[in-house]
Coordinates of C-alpha atoms in Angstrom, one line a residue:
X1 CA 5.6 51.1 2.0
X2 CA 7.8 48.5 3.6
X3 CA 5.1 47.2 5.7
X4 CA 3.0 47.1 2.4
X5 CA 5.1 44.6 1.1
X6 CA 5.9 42.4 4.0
X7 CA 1.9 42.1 3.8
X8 CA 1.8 41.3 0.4
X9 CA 5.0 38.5 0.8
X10 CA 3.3 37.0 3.7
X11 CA -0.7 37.2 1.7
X12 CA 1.3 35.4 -0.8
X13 CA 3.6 33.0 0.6
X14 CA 0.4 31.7 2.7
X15 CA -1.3 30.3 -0.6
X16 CA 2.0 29.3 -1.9
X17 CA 1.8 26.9 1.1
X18 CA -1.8 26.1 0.7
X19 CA -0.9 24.9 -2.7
X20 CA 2.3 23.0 -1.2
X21 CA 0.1 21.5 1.2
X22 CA -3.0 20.8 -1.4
X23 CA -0.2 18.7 -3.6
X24 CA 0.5 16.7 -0.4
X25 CA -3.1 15.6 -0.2
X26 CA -3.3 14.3 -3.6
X27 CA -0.3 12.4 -3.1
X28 CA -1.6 10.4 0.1
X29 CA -5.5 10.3 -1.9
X30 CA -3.8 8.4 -4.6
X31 CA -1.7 6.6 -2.7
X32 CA -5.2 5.3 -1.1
X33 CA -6.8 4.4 -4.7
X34 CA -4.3 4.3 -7.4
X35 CA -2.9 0.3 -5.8
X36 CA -6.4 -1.2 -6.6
X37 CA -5.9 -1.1 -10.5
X38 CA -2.5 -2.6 -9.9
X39 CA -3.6 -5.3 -7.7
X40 CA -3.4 -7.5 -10.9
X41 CA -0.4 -6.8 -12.1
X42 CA 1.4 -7.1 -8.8
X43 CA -0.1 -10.3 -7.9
X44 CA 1.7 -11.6 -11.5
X45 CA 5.0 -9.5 -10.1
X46 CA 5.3 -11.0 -7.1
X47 CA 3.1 -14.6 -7.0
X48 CA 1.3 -12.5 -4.1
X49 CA -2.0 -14.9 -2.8
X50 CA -5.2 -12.7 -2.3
X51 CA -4.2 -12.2 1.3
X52 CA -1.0 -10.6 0.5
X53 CA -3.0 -8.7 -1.6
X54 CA -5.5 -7.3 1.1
X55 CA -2.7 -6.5 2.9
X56 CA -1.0 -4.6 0.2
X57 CA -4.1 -2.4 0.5
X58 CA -4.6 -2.8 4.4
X59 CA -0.9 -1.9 5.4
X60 CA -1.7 2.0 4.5
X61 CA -4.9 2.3 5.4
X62 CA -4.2 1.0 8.8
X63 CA -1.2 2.5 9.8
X64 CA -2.9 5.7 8.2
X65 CA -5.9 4.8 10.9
X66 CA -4.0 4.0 13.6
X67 CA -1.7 6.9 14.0
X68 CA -4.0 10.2 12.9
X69 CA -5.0 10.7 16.2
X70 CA -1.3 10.9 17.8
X71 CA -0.2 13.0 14.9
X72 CA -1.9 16.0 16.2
X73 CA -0.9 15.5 19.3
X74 CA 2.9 15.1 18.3
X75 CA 2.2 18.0 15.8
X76 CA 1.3 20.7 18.7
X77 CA 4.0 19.1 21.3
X78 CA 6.8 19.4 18.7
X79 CA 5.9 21.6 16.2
X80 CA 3.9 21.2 13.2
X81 CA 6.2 22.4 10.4
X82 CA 9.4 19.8 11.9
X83 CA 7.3 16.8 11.7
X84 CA 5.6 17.7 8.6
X85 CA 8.7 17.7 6.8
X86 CA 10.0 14.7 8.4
X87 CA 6.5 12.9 7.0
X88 CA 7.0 14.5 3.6
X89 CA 10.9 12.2 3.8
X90 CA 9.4 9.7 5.0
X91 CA 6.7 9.5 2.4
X92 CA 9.2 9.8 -0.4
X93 CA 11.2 7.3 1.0
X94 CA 8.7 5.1 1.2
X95 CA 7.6 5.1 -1.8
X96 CA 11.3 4.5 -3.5
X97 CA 11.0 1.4 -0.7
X98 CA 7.6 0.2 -2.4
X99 CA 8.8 0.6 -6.4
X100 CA 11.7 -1.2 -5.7
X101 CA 10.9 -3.8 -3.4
X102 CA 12.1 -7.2 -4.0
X103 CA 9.8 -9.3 -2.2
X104 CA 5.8 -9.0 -0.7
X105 CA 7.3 -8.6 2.6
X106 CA 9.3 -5.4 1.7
X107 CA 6.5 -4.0 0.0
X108 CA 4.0 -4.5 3.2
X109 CA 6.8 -2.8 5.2
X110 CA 6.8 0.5 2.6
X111 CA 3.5 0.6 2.8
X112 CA 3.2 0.9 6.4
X113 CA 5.5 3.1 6.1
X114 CA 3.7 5.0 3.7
X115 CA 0.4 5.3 5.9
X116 CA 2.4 6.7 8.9
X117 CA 3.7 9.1 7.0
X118 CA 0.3 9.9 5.5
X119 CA -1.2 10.1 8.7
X120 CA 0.8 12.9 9.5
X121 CA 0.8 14.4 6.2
X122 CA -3.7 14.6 6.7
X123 CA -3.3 15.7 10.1
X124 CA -1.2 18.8 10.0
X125 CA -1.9 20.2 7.5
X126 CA -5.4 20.1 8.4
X127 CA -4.3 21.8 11.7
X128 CA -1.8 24.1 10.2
X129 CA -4.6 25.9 8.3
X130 CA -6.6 27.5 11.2
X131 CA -2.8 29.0 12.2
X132 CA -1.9 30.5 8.7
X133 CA -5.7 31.9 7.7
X134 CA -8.0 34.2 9.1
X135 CA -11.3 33.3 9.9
X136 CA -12.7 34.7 7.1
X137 CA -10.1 33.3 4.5
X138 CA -10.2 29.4 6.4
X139 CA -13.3 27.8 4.9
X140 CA -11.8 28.9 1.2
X141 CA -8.7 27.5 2.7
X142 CA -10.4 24.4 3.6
X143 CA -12.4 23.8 0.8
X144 CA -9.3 23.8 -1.5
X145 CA -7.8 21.5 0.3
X146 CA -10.7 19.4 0.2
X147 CA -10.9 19.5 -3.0
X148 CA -7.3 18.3 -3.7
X149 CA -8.3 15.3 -2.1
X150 CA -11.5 14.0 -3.5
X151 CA -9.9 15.2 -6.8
X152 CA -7.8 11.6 -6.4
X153 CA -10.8 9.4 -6.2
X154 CA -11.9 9.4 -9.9
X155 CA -7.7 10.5 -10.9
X156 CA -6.0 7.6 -9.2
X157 CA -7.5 4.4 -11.1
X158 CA -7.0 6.4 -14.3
X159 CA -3.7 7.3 -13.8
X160 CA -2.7 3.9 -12.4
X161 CA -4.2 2.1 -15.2
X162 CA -2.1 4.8 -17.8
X163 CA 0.5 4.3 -15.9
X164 CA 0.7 0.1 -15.7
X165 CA -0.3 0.1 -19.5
X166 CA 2.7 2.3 -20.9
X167 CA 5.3 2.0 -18.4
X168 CA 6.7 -0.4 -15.5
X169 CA 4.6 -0.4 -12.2
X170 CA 6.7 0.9 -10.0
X171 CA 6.1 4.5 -11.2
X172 CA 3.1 4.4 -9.9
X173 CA 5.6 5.0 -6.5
X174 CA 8.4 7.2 -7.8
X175 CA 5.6 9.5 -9.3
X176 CA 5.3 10.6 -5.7
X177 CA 9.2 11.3 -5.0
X178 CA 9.2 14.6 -7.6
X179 CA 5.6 16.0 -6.2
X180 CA 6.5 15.6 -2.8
X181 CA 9.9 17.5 -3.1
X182 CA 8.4 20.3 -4.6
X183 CA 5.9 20.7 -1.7
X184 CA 8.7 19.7 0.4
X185 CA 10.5 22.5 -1.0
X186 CA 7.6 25.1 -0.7
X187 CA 6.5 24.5 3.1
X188 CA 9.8 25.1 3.8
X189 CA 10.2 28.5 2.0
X190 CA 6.5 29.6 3.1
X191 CA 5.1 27.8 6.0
X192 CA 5.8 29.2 9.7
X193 CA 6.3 26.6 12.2
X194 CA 3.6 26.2 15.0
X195 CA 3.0 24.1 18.0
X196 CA -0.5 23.6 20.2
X197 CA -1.1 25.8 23.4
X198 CA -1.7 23.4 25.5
X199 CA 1.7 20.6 24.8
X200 CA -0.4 17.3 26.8
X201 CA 1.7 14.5 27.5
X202 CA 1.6 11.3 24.7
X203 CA -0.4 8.2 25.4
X204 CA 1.9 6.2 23.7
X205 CA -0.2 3.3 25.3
X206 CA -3.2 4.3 23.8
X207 CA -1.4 3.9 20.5
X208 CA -0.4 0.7 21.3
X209 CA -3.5 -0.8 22.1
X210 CA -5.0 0.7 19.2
X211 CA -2.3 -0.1 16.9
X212 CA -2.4 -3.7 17.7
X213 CA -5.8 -4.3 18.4
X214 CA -6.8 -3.4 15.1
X215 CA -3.8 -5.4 13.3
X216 CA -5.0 -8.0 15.1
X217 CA -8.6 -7.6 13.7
X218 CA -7.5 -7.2 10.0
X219 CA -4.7 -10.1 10.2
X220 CA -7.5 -12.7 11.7
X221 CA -10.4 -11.5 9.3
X222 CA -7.7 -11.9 6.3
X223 CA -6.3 -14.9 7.7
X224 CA -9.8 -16.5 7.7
X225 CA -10.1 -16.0 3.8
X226 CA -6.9 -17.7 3.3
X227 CA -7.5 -21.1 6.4
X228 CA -11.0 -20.7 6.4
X229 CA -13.6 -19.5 8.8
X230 CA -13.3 -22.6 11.1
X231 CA -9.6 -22.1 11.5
X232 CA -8.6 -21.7 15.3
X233 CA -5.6 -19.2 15.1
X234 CA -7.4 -16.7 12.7
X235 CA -10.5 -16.7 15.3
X236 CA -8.8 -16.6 18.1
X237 CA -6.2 -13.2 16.9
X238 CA -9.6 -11.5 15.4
X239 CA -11.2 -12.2 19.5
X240 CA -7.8 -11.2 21.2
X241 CA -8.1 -7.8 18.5
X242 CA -11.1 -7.1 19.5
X243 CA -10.4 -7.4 23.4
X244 CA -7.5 -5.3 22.9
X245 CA -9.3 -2.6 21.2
X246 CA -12.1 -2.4 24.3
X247 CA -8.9 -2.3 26.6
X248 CA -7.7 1.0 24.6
X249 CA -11.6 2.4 25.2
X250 CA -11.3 1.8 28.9
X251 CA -7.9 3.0 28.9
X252 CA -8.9 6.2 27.3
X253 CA -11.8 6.6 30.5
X254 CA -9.0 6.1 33.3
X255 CA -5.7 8.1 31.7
X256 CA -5.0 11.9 32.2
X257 CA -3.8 12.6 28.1
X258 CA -6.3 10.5 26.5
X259 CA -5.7 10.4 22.3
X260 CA -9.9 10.5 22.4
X261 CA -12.1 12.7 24.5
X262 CA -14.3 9.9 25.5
X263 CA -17.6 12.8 26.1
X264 CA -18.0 13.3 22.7
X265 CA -19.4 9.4 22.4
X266 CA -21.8 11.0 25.4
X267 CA -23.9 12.3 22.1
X268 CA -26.1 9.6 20.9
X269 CA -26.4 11.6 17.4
X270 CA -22.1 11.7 17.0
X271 CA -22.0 7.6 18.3
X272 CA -24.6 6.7 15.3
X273 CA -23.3 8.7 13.0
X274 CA -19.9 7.2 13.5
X275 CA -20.9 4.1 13.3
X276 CA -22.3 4.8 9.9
X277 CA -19.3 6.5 9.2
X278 CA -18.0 2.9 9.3
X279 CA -20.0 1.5 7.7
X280 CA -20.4 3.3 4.5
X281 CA -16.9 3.4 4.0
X282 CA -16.2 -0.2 4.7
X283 CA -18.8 -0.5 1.4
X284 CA -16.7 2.1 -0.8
X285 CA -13.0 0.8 0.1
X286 CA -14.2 -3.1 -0.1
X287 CA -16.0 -2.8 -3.0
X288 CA -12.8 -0.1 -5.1
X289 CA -10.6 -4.1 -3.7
X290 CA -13.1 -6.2 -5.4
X291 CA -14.3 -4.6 -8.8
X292 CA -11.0 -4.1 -10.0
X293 CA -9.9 -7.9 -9.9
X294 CA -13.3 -8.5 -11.8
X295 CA -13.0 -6.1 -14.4
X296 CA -9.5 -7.0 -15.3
X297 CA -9.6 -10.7 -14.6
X298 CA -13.3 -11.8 -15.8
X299 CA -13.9 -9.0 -18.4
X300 CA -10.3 -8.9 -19.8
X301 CA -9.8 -5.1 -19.6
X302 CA -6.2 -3.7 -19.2
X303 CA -5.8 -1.0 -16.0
X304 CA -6.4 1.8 -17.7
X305 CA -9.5 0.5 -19.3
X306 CA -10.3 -1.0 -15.5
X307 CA -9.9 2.8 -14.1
X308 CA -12.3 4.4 -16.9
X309 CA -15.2 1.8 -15.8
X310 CA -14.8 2.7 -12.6
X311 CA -15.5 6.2 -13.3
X312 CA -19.1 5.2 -13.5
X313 CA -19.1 4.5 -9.3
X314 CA -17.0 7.3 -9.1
X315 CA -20.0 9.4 -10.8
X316 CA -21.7 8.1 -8.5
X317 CA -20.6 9.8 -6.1
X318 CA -20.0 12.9 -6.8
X319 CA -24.0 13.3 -8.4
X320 CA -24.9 12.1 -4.6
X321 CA -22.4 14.9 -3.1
X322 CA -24.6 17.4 -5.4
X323 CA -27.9 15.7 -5.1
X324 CA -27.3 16.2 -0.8
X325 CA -26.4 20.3 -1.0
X326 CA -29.3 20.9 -2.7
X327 CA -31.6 18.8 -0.7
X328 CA -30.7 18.9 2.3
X329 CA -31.9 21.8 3.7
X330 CA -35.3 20.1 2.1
X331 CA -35.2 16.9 3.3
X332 CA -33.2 16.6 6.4
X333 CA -29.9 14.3 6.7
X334 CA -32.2 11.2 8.0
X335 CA -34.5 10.8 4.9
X336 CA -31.3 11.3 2.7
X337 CA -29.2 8.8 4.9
X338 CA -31.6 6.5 4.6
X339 CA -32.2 6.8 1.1
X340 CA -28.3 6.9 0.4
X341 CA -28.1 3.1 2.0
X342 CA -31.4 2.4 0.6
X343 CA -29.7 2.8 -3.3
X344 CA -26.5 1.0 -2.3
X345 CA -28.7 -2.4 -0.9
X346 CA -30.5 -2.0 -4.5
X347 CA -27.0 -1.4 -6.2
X348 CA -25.7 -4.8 -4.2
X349 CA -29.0 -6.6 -5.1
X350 CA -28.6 -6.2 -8.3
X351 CA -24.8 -6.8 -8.6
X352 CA -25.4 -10.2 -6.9
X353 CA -27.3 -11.1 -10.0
X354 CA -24.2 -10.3 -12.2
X355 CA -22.7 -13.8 -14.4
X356 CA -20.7 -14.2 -17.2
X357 CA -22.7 -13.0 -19.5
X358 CA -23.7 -10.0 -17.9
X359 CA -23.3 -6.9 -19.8
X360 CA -20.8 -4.0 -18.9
X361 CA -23.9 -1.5 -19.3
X362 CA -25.6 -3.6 -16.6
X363 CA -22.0 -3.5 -14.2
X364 CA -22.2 0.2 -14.5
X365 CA -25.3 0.9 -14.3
X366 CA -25.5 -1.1 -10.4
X367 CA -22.1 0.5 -9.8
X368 CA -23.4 3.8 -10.6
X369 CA -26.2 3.2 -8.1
X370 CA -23.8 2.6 -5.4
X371 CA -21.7 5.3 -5.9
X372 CA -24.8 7.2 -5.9
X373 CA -26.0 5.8 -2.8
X374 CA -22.4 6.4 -0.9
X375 CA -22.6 9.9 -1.7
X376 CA -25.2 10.4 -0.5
X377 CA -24.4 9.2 2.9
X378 CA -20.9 10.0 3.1
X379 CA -20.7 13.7 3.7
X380 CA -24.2 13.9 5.2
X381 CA -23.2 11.4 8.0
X382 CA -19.9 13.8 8.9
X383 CA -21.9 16.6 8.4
X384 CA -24.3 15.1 11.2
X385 CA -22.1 13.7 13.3
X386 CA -19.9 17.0 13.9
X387 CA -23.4 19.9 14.2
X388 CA -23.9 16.9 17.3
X389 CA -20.8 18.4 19.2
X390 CA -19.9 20.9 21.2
X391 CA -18.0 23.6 19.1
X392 CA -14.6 22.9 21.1
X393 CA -15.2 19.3 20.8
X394 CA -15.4 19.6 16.6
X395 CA -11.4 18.9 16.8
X396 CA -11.0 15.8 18.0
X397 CA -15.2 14.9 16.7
X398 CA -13.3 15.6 13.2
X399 CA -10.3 13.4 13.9
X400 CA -12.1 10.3 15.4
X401 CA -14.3 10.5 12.0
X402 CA -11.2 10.4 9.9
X403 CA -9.6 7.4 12.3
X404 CA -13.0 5.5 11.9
X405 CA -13.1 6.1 7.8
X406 CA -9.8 4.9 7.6
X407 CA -10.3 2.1 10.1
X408 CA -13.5 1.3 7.6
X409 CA -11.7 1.0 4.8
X410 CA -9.4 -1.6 5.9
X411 CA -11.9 -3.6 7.7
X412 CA -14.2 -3.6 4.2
X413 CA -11.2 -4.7 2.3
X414 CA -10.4 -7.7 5.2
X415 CA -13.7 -8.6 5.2
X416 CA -14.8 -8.9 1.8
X417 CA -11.2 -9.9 0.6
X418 CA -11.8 -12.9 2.4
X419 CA -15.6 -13.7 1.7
X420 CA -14.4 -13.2 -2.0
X421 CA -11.3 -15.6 -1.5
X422 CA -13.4 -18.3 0.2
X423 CA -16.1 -18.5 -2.1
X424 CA -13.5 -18.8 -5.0
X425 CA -12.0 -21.6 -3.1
X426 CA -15.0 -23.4 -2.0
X427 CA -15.5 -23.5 -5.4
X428 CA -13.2 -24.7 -7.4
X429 CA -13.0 -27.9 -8.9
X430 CA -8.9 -28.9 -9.3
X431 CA -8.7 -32.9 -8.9
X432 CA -8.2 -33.8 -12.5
X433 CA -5.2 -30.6 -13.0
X434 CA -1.6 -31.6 -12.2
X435 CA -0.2 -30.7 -8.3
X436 CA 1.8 -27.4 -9.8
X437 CA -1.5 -25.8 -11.8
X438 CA -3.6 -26.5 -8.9
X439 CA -1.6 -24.6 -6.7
X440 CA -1.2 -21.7 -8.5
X441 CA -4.9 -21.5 -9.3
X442 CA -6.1 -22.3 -5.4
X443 CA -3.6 -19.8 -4.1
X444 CA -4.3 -16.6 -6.4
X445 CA -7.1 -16.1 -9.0
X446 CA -5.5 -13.5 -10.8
X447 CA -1.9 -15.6 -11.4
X448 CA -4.4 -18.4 -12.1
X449 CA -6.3 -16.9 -14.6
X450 CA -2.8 -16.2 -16.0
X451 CA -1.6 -19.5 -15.7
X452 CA -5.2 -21.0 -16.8
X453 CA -5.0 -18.6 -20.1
X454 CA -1.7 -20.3 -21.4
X455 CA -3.1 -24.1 -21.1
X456 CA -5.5 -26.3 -22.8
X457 CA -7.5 -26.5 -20.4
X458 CA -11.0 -24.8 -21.1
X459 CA -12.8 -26.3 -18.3
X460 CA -10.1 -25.1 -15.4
X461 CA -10.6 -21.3 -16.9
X462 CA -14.4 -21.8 -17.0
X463 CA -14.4 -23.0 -13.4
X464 CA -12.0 -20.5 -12.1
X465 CA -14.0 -17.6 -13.9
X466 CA -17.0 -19.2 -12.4
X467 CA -15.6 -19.4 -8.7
X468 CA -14.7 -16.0 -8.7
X469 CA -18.1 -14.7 -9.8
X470 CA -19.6 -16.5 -6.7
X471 CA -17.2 -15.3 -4.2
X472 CA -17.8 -11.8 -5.7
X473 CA -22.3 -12.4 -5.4
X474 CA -21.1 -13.2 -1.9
X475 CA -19.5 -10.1 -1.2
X476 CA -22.6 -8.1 -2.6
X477 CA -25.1 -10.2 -0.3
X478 CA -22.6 -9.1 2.5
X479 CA -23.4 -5.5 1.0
X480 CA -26.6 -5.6 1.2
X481 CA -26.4 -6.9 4.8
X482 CA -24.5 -3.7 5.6
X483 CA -26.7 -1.8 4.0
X484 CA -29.8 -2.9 5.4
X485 CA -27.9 -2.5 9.0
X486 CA -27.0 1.1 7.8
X487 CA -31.2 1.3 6.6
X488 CA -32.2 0.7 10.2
X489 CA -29.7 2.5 12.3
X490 CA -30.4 5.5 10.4
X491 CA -34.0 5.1 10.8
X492 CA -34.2 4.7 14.3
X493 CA -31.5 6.1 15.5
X494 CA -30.7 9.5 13.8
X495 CA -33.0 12.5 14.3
X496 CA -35.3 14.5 11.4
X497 CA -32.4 17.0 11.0
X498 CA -29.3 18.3 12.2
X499 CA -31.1 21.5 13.3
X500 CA -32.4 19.4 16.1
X501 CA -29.1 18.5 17.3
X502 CA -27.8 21.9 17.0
X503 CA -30.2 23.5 19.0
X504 CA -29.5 20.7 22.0
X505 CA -26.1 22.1 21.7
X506 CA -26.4 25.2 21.6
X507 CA -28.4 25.1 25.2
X508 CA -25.6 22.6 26.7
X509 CA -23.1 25.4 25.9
X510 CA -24.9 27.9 27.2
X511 CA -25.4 25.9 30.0
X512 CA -21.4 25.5 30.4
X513 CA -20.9 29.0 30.0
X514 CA -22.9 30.2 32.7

């Protein structure tokens, strides 16, 4: 009877953490969305330029990025529960540091701060599940915890926008001190601690390297909206990024403890797919940067109304996430691939046509497009790149496809942040304004449009709305760039189906096991 219950306690406290742990990941996916609808608002708060405000976005999702990958690692050398804890303080802490931050500088800082602790946050508890669960119970497991985090896609711009329009921003932060206590509180009570069989040594180089070789990629592109593309420091720190970034791939050939089996990029099918990986989301993360600032600085919409428009990409997305279970055992992850980038160049096509007078029906209906066109790739890109692997390379397959998602995401916002910022510059027409007006309006279009708004000066808001609707067709032609790059790659580099792949692996591990 005794033994009955200790079963039942430990069936129960296991979900209990599962829950915990589900909470967690909501926290760091709205942490990840939830900014873009106050990217307005803080720009006003603190007189942040568009730069500063890439890098409100770009501090988390780089640091998240850079330090996945020695998360684990950390996580089976010092025990999984410890550190998860310690990210769970740090995350809280961080947060208080980004609500009540006095300057831009502070706020980068907590944000940074905010992404390592995510990091962390993703990657155990991801690696805690197999410990906890049985095989049978871990895809259940898995899934719920999946579901937690796409479930703050389409919630954070909504709640951000409820939030900015009722109450003060910074509770968009301190919403996350309360949440993360109580799962704090509950991986404590119900949640074993756990370390890795094997405790390899921790190539704190490698982190290095990668760390500041993709800084130095996001501070050059950003820096080139701000000084322009010609500008000799901003090229030169995006060149020395990228140098330091193929030092780290060496690096990870020649040292014993590598953060990155380099075999797995021996699989042509897992390189492509990555590399679409990338691609797609540098797409979704720089155009969630851009279409906020347009629907609440050209179309006059307060946050909330901003996150209920963007429900319509968001839609998007998860009708593509259907649309590819059903199909794809039909059609094969290269025809819908291809025909996922295929609707986002449409999408960005028609989006570059977007003016003034365009109608929000016609914005949805090219945003819907895209979202469409992203889920269909997403998913069906990770689901191709991982059957491509060896099943005891699917680990680290799975955590270099996070890192590159993340590392996506922060190179769409630095890249279109800055075609958007120099188009709006190039464009603007401020000789006949006084010194003070011009600078506010060259430096930031959202305090300009603030400052514009208040003066009688019809022609300086007409030209400022006007600038930023060509840096935004910009962006979109950049889009469709991306997507025609995604259109080809897929096309002749992927093969007909997964099953193809599979059955190559299946034969190499055979192969290995005799």
């Amino acid at each position: 009877m005794l033994h009955n219950n200790q079963n039942t306690k430990h069936e129960q406290s296991k979900w209990w953490a599962l829950i915990a742990l589900t909470l967690a990941a909501v926290m760091v996916g709205l942490d990840m969305t939830i900014l873009n609808i106050a990217l307005p608002t803080l720009s006003i708060t603190f007189d942040a330029t568009t730069n500063q405000l890439q890098w409100f976005i770009n501090a988390y999702t780089l640091a998240l990025a850079v330090f996945m990958l020695p998360a684990g690692i950390l996580g089976d050398r010092f025990g999984r529960k410890k550190l998860l804890i310690s990210a769970f303080i740090m995350f809280a802490a961080s947060s208080l540091l980004c609500a009540f931050a006095p300057n831009t500088e502070v706020f980068i800082i907590g944000r940074v701060l905010l992404g390592i602790a995510a990091a962390f946050v993703i990657t155990l508890s991801t690696a805690i599940l197999p410990v906890i669960f049985t095989s049978g119970e871990r895809s259940k497991a898995v899934a719920i915890l999946m579901i937690g985090s796409m479930l703050s896609l389409p919630i954070g711009p909504l709640l951000g926008g409820w939030i900015l329009d009722h109450f003060w921003w910074g509770w968009i932060f301190l919403l996350n001190v309360p949440i993360i206590a109580l799962a704090g509180v509950a991986v404590i009570m119900f949640l074993p601690e756990s370390r890795g069989e094997q405790q390899s040594k921790v190539d704190y180089v490698g982190i290095l390297l990668s760390g500041i070789g993709l800084f130095c990629v996001s501070y050059g592109t950003i820096e080139t909206g701000a000084r322009g593309w010609s500008d000799s420091l901003a090229l030169s720190t995006v060149i020395v990024g990228f140098v330091l970034v193929g030092f780290f791939a060496l690096w990870q050939y020649k040292t014993r403890f590598p953060l990155i089996d380099m075999a797995i990029f021996r699989t042509p099918v897992f390189r492509w797919s990555l590399i679409l990986s990338v691609l797609v989301n540098i797409l979704l993360f720089g155009m969630l940067f851009i279409i906020p600032l347009y629907y609440q600085i050209v179309i006059k919409t307060d946050a909330f109304g901003s996150g209920l428009r963007l429900l319509s990409l968001v839609a998007g997305l998860v009708v593509g996430g259907i649309v590819t279970e059903i199909t794809i055992a039909k059609l094969g992850e290269k025809k819908i691939i291809v025909s996922g980038f295929f609707l986002v160049a449409f999408a960005t096509i028609a989006g570059s046509m977007t003016t003034l007078e365009s109608t929000e029906w016609f914005v949805g209906a090219w945003l819907a497009i895209f979202g469409l066109g992203v889920g269909l790739t997403m998913p069906t890109v990770m689901n191709l790149a991982l059957g491509a692997l060896l099943s005891k390379q699917s680990g680290i397959g799975s955590s270099v496809i996070q890192t590159g998602r993340q590392v996506g995401g922060a190179l769409g916002v630095a890249i279109f942040g800055s075609v958007l910022n120099t188009g709006y510059r190039n464009n603007l027409q401020l000789e006949q304004f006084p010194d003070d007006v011009r600078a506010v309006v060259h430096d930031s279009v959202a305090a300009g449009a603030v400052v514009a708004e208040k003066l009688p000066f019809p022609k300086l808001l007409d030209n400022l709305y006007q600038s930023f609707m060509v840096g935004m067709s910009n962006v979109l032609w950049i889009c469709f760039a991306i997507a025609l790059v995604g259109i080809l790659v897929s096309f002749i580099c992927l093969p007909a189906s997964v099953n193809e792949e599979k059955q190559h692996v299946q034969k190499g591990e055979k192969s290995i096991g005799r």
